[in-house]
Every structure is written in structure tokens, then in C-alpha cells.
Coordinates of C-alpha atoms and ligand atoms in Angstrom, one line a residue:
M1 CA 0.1 0.0 -0.3
P2 CA 2.1 2.8 -1.5
G3 CA -0.1 6.7 -0.5
V4 CA 2.5 8.0 1.8
T5 CA 4.3 6.0 3.0
D6 CA 8.3 7.2 3.1
R7 CA 7.4 10.1 1.2
V8 CA 9.1 13.3 2.0
V9 CA 6.1 16.1 2.3
I10 CA 6.9 19.1 3.3
V11 CA 3.3 21.2 5.0
T12 CA 3.8 24.8 5.5
G13 CA 2.5 27.1 8.4
A14 CA 1.9 23.4 10.3
G15 CA 2.4 24.5 13.6
G16 CA -1.1 25.0 14.1
G17 CA -4.6 24.9 12.6
L18 CA -5.6 23.1 9.2
G19 CA -1.2 22.8 8.6
R20 CA -0.8 20.8 12.3
E21 CA -3.4 18.4 11.2
Y22 CA -1.9 17.5 7.3
A23 CA 1.3 16.8 9.1
L24 CA -0.3 14.7 12.2
L25 CA -2.4 12.8 9.1
L26 CA 0.2 12.1 6.8
A27 CA 2.7 11.0 9.7
R28 CA 0.5 9.0 11.3
E29 CA 0.1 7.3 7.0
G30 CA 4.0 6.8 7.3
A31 CA 5.0 10.1 5.5
L32 CA 8.0 11.5 6.8
V33 CA 7.3 15.0 7.7
V34 CA 8.8 18.6 7.2
V35 CA 6.8 20.8 9.3
N36 CA 7.1 24.4 8.7
D37 CA 5.9 27.2 10.7
L38 CA 7.2 30.8 10.8
G39 CA 6.2 31.2 14.3
G40 CA 4.6 34.5 14.0
A41 CA 1.0 36.0 15.0
R42 CA -2.3 35.8 12.7
D43 CA -1.3 39.2 11.0
G44 CA 1.7 37.5 10.3
S45 CA 3.4 39.8 12.7
G46 CA 6.9 37.7 15.3
S47 CA 8.6 34.7 14.5
G48 CA 9.4 31.7 17.0
H49 CA 10.6 28.2 17.6
N50 CA 8.0 26.9 19.4
M51 CA 4.5 26.3 16.5
A52 CA 7.1 24.2 14.7
D53 CA 8.6 22.1 17.6
A54 CA 5.3 21.5 19.6
V55 CA 4.2 19.7 16.2
V56 CA 7.2 17.6 15.4
E57 CA 7.2 16.3 19.6
E58 CA 3.9 15.0 18.7
I59 CA 4.8 13.7 15.8
R60 CA 7.1 11.9 17.0
A61 CA 5.3 10.9 20.2
A62 CA 3.0 8.9 18.6
G63 CA 5.8 7.3 16.5
G64 CA 5.8 9.5 13.2
T65 CA 9.0 11.2 11.5
A66 CA 9.0 14.7 11.5
V67 CA 11.8 18.2 11.2
A68 CA 10.9 21.0 11.8
N69 CA 11.2 24.3 9.8
Y70 CA 11.2 27.7 11.2
D71 CA 11.6 29.5 7.8
S72 CA 9.4 31.8 5.9
V73 CA 7.4 31.0 3.1
A74 CA 7.0 34.5 2.0
T75 CA 10.9 35.0 0.7
T76 CA 13.3 32.5 -2.3
E77 CA 15.5 32.7 0.4
G78 CA 13.2 30.8 2.9
A79 CA 11.4 28.4 0.6
Q80 CA 15.1 27.4 -0.2
A81 CA 16.1 26.9 2.9
L82 CA 12.9 25.4 3.7
V83 CA 13.3 22.4 0.7
Q84 CA 17.1 22.3 1.4
T85 CA 16.0 21.0 4.9
A86 CA 13.6 18.1 3.6
L87 CA 17.1 17.3 0.7
D88 CA 19.2 17.7 4.5
S89 CA 17.2 16.0 6.8
F90 CA 15.7 12.7 3.9
G91 CA 17.2 13.2 0.9
A92 CA 13.9 13.8 -1.4
V93 CA 11.3 16.1 -1.7
H94 CA 7.7 14.6 -2.7
G95 CA 5.1 17.0 -1.9
V96 CA 4.1 20.0 -0.9
V97 CA 1.8 21.6 0.8
N98 CA 1.1 25.3 0.8
N99 CA -0.7 26.3 3.7
A100 CA 0.9 29.0 5.3
G101 CA -1.3 31.5 5.4
I102 CA -2.4 35.0 7.6
L103 CA -5.0 37.4 7.1
R104 CA -5.0 41.8 7.3
D105 CA -9.1 42.4 6.5
M106 CA -10.0 45.3 5.4
S107 CA -12.8 47.1 3.5
F108 CA -11.3 48.6 0.4
V109 CA -11.6 51.6 0.3
K110 CA -9.0 51.3 4.0
M111 CA -6.7 48.6 2.5
T112 CA -3.1 50.6 2.3
P113 CA -0.6 48.7 -0.3
E114 CA 1.0 47.1 2.4
A115 CA -1.5 44.5 3.7
F116 CA -2.5 44.4 -0.1
E117 CA 1.3 43.6 -0.4
A118 CA 1.3 41.2 2.8
V119 CA -0.7 38.6 2.3
Q120 CA 0.8 38.6 -1.2
R121 CA 4.1 37.8 -0.5
V122 CA 2.7 34.6 2.1
H123 CA 0.0 33.2 -0.2
L124 CA 0.7 33.8 -3.3
F125 CA 4.5 34.2 -3.4
G126 CA 4.8 31.7 -0.5
A127 CA 2.5 28.6 -2.8
F128 CA 4.9 30.5 -5.8
N129 CA 8.7 29.9 -3.7
V130 CA 8.1 26.7 -2.5
T131 CA 6.7 24.8 -5.4
H132 CA 9.2 26.3 -7.6
A133 CA 11.9 25.6 -5.1
A134 CA 10.4 21.7 -5.1
W135 CA 9.8 22.0 -9.1
P136 CA 13.6 20.7 -10.8
H137 CA 13.6 17.5 -7.4
F138 CA 9.9 16.3 -9.1
R139 CA 10.4 16.3 -12.9
E140 CA 14.3 14.8 -12.1
Q141 CA 12.8 12.1 -9.9
G142 CA 8.9 12.3 -12.5
F143 CA 6.9 12.7 -9.5
G144 CA 5.3 15.0 -7.5
R145 CA 2.6 16.5 -5.6
V146 CA 1.3 19.5 -4.4
V147 CA -1.5 21.3 -2.6
M148 CA -3.0 24.8 -2.8
A149 CA -4.9 26.1 0.0
T150 CA -7.6 28.2 -1.8
S151 CA -10.3 30.1 -0.4
T152 CA -14.0 30.4 -0.9
S153 CA -13.4 33.9 -0.3
G154 CA -11.1 33.6 -3.6
L155 CA -13.6 31.6 -5.8
Y156 CA -16.8 33.4 -4.9
G157 CA -15.5 36.5 -2.8
N158 CA -15.8 38.2 0.9
F159 CA -16.5 41.5 2.6
G160 CA -12.6 42.8 3.4
Q161 CA -11.2 39.9 2.2
A162 CA -9.5 41.6 -1.2
N163 CA -6.2 41.2 -0.8
Y164 CA -6.6 37.8 0.0
G165 CA -9.5 36.9 -2.7
A166 CA -6.7 37.9 -4.6
A167 CA -4.1 35.9 -3.7
K168 CA -6.0 33.0 -2.8
L169 CA -8.0 32.5 -6.8
G170 CA -4.0 33.5 -8.2
M171 CA -2.9 30.5 -6.3
V172 CA -6.1 28.7 -8.8
G173 CA -4.5 30.3 -11.6
M174 CA -0.9 29.2 -10.8
M175 CA -1.8 26.0 -10.5
N176 CA -4.1 25.8 -13.4
T177 CA -0.9 25.9 -15.5
L178 CA 1.4 23.7 -13.2
A179 CA -1.3 21.2 -14.0
I180 CA -0.5 21.4 -17.1
E181 CA 3.3 22.0 -17.5
G182 CA 3.5 18.5 -14.4
R183 CA 1.7 16.6 -16.9
K184 CA 4.3 14.6 -18.3
Y185 CA 6.5 14.3 -14.7
D186 CA 4.1 12.7 -13.0
I187 CA 3.2 16.2 -11.0
K188 CA -0.4 16.5 -10.0
I189 CA -1.7 19.8 -8.4
N190 CA -4.7 20.3 -6.5
A191 CA -6.4 23.2 -4.3
V192 CA -8.3 22.9 -1.4
A193 CA -10.5 25.1 0.1
P194 CA -10.8 24.0 3.8
M195 CA -13.4 25.6 6.4
A196 CA -12.3 24.6 9.4
A197 CA -12.3 26.4 13.5
T198 CA -8.7 27.9 13.2
R199 CA -7.5 31.2 14.8
M200 CA -7.7 31.8 11.3
T201 CA -11.8 31.7 11.6
A202 CA -11.8 32.1 15.7
D203 CA -13.9 35.8 15.2
I204 CA -15.4 35.1 12.2
A205 CA -17.6 32.5 12.6
S206 CA -20.9 31.4 15.1
A207 CA -19.2 29.1 18.0
E208 CA -22.9 27.0 17.3
M209 CA -21.0 27.1 13.6
L210 CA -17.5 26.3 14.5
E211 CA -18.3 23.5 16.4
K212 CA -19.2 21.8 13.4
L213 CA -16.3 21.8 11.2
P214 CA -12.9 20.2 13.2
P215 CA -9.8 21.1 11.2
A216 CA -9.1 17.5 11.3
Q217 CA -12.0 17.0 8.4
V218 CA -10.0 18.0 6.0
A219 CA -6.7 16.5 6.3
P220 CA -7.7 13.3 4.7
I221 CA -8.1 14.6 1.3
V222 CA -4.8 16.7 1.2
G223 CA -3.6 13.6 2.6
Y224 CA -5.1 11.5 -0.4
L225 CA -4.2 14.1 -3.1
V226 CA -0.4 14.3 -2.0
S227 CA -0.3 10.4 -1.9
E228 CA 0.9 7.9 -5.1
E229 CA -3.1 6.4 -6.1
N230 CA -3.7 10.4 -6.8
T231 CA -3.8 10.7 -10.6
D232 CA -6.2 14.3 -10.3
S233 CA -4.7 17.3 -11.6
G234 CA -5.9 20.9 -11.2
M235 CA -8.8 20.0 -9.2
V236 CA -10.4 22.7 -7.0
L237 CA -12.6 21.4 -3.7
V238 CA -14.0 22.3 -1.0
V239 CA -13.8 20.5 2.4
G240 CA -15.3 21.0 5.2
G241 CA -17.8 19.9 8.2
G242 CA -17.8 16.2 6.2
A243 CA -18.8 17.6 2.9
V244 CA -16.2 17.6 0.0
Q245 CA -17.0 19.5 -2.8
R246 CA -15.8 20.0 -6.5
V247 CA -16.3 23.4 -8.0
Q248 CA -14.9 23.9 -11.5
L249 CA -15.5 27.1 -14.2
F250 CA -18.4 26.5 -16.2
A251 CA -19.1 28.3 -19.8
N252 CA -22.2 28.9 -21.8
K253 CA -21.9 28.5 -25.5
A254 CA -21.3 31.7 -26.7
V255 CA -23.4 34.3 -28.4
L256 CA -21.7 34.5 -31.9
F257 CA -21.7 37.8 -33.6
S258 CA -20.4 38.6 -37.3
E259 CA -19.7 41.4 -37.4
V260 CA -18.2 43.9 -34.5
P261 CA -21.6 44.5 -32.6
T262 CA -23.7 47.9 -32.0
L263 CA -24.3 48.9 -28.1
D264 CA -27.7 48.4 -28.6
Q265 CA -26.9 45.1 -29.9
V266 CA -24.9 44.5 -26.9
R267 CA -27.3 45.6 -24.9
E268 CA -30.6 43.5 -26.7
N269 CA -28.1 40.0 -26.7
W270 CA -27.2 40.5 -22.7
S271 CA -29.9 38.6 -21.2
R272 CA -28.7 35.3 -23.8
I273 CA -24.4 36.2 -23.0
T274 CA -25.1 36.5 -19.6
D275 CA -27.0 32.7 -19.7
M276 CA -25.5 29.6 -18.2
S277 CA -28.8 27.3 -18.3
D278 CA -26.7 25.9 -21.5
A279 CA -23.3 25.8 -19.3
Q280 CA -20.1 23.2 -20.0
P281 CA -16.5 23.3 -18.4
G282 CA -14.9 25.3 -19.2
V283 CA -11.7 25.0 -21.4
N284 CA -9.1 26.9 -22.2
P285 CA -9.7 28.5 -26.9
A286 CA -6.2 29.4 -26.6
G287 CA -5.2 25.7 -25.7
Ligands
LIG301 P1 -3.7 29.5 11.0 O1 -3.5 30.7 11.3 O2 -4.2 28.4 12.0 O3 -3.0 29.0 10.2 C1 -2.0 28.9 9.5 C2 0.1 29.3 10.0 O4 0.7 29.8 8.8 C3 0.0 30.4 11.3 O5 0.8 28.6 12.0 C4 1.2 30.7 11.0 O6 2.8 30.7 11.4 C5 2.2 29.9 10.0 N1 2.7 31.5 8.5 C6 2.3 32.8 8.4 N2 2.7 33.5 7.4 C7 4.0 32.5 7.2 C8 5.1 32.1 6.9 N3 5.5 33.7 6.3 N4 6.4 31.2 7.0 C9 5.7 30.2 7.4 N5 4.1 30.4 7.6 C10 3.8 30.9 8.0 O7 -5.0 29.3 10.3 P2 -5.7 28.7 9.2 O8 -6.8 28.2 9.7 O9 -4.9 26.7 9.8 O10 -4.9 28.2 8.0 C11 -4.0 27.1 7.4 C12 -4.3 27.6 5.4 O11 -6.0 27.4 4.9 C13 -4.4 29.6 5.2 O12 -3.6 29.2 4.1 C14 -5.9 30.2 5.2 O13 -6.1 31.2 4.0 C15 -6.6 28.8 4.9 N6 -7.4 28.5 5.2 C16 -8.6 28.5 6.3 C17 -10.1 28.4 6.1 C18 -10.4 28.3 7.6 O14 -11.5 28.6 7.5 N7 -9.1 27.9 8.6 C19 -10.6 29.1 5.3 C20 -10.2 29.0 3.4 C21 -8.5 29.3 3.7

């Protein structure tokens, strides 16, 4: 039963919340886990070793194998050092779970460039930095599994999260291309939009709702996606509270104009242009 046994998997932001659950499950299933966490606050301020160390101790106490790493995924140097930790400790890297994240919520009118950039740096650049550092190793060994932590805030929007939503859907955009580029090397990339009670959601949803969303419920889906058995790539799954739901872009049949339409013709056809009743899964017309 190959699964994730002896696979070296990096989980970023694994010092708490969802990442901790991913790391615990992967280690239970026999993976060799690199537990990365900067150890800062929810908004990304501060740093420390405690969070990653505590999860590594927990894994080792349960008989699993793990090593800690405290680098920030937000820099290329940090991501290189993180992948190097996997290589130095276990001699390979087979999987990356891009889970590290911060929040800087504010309505768009109050959104500062700093708050916008800080969130891109951790989520979008973080996913790029770590995946990019692991990619040559994936190609060389003809195997790689990547999970992007996306969010319904990116897929559908959420008040006060223009920065976060942009980063999270950016990760899906990156995934779409990596799924194509990784095809011939058995590199599979998928995205999970979790819904779970963590410090990130502690003051966002009601206590009653959070009670139904233990983060452990998301972990088996992530575990499957990094396993050898998973042959799917480019999927988006919303996971939480016992539900697992695939989300996909659909496109309608298109309205064709034989000549450049006038504004009146656009107006007249608007209900047909926006009608999704005949929609099918979207495909790239250029590819
Ligand atoms: P969390 O705040 O418990 O976990 C995020 C972890 O990332 C923290 O332990 C933090 O120290 C670490 N981190 C932050 N910046 C880092 C950096 N630069 N380098 C390395 N580590 C860093 O929150 P949670 O809920 O567990 O979130 C995990 C992921 O799931 C995030 O990407 C989040 O955006 C995403 N997500 C969570 C949802 C939920 O319902 N909890 C909903 C949608 C997405």
C-alpha cells in the first residue's frame, strides 16, 4: 500500500490549525514530514520556534517522523532553505502542501498597499517560492504532489478580503498552469478550500458553526491528494464539516456576432450573453 509511506512531504504553516492536522495525518500514514512554521501571529507579525517544534514533538511521540523548519515561505531564500531541510533530513522532496497563511482583513476603501502586499507575499509568493524550489526535484524524479490552500473567499469573494481573495484565486491560476506543465513528469497539483475552526476563523464565524468544522476533517483529502494513488490534477475541492465538494469553472455556448456589434445589439443580447443554462465545463480556447 504505497499511499504516502516514506514520501517526504513539506507542510507550510504546519505549527497550528489545519497545517498541524495535515502534518499529523501524513506522519500517521508513514510520510516523512517537514513541519514548517514561522511561528508568528495571525496577521503575520512576530516569529518563533515553539509552534513547529510542538508539532514535531507530537508526531515523534506518536512514533512518526518529522523535522521542524522555521523559515518564512514569503522569501525565495526561506523557501530554498525549507526545501533544503527536506533534502538534508530525508534526501528527497515528494510533496508540498502550500498551507501557510496570514490575514489582514479590511474593507477595500481602507485597504493599504502594505496590507495587500503582505498577504500576496505569504499566500501567492509563498506558494510560488516553495513549489518553485521543489519543482526541479519533482521533475528529476518524475513524481511530485502539490496542494494549494485556496479559499471560498477567492472563489466567490468575501467582504473585507480583497487582498486575501486575490491571493487565494491567484494560487488557483498558478495551479492551472502547473497542472499542464507537470503532466509529463507525474506532478499533480490540486487546490483545497478548507472550512475549519482555527485561529484564523475564531472571530469570523459563530461558535455554533465552528463546532461543526473540526480541522481534522479536512486532512484526509489533503493526504489523498499528495498520495501516489491520486492521479487527478487541477481540481478545486471545498472541504469542511464532513462535506467534500468539487468546484469548477463553467462557460456557456457563447453568443456569436458576425460583425462588431453595436451597443444596442449588445444590450439586446445581454440576457443571452449572461445565460448559463447551457453551460459546460470551461476549456482554454487557446490551448
Ligand atoms: P492558522 O493561522 O492556524 O495557520 C496558518 C499558519 O501559517 C500559522 O501557523 C502561521 O504561523 C503560519 N505562517 C504564516 N505566515 C507564514 C510564513 N510566512 N511562513 C511560514 N509559515 C507562516 O490558520 P488556518 O485556518 O489553519 O489556515 C491554514 C490555511 O488554510 C491558510 O492558507 C488559510 O488561508 C487557509 N484557509 C483556512 C480556512 C479556514 O476555515 N480555517 C478557510 C479558507 C482557507
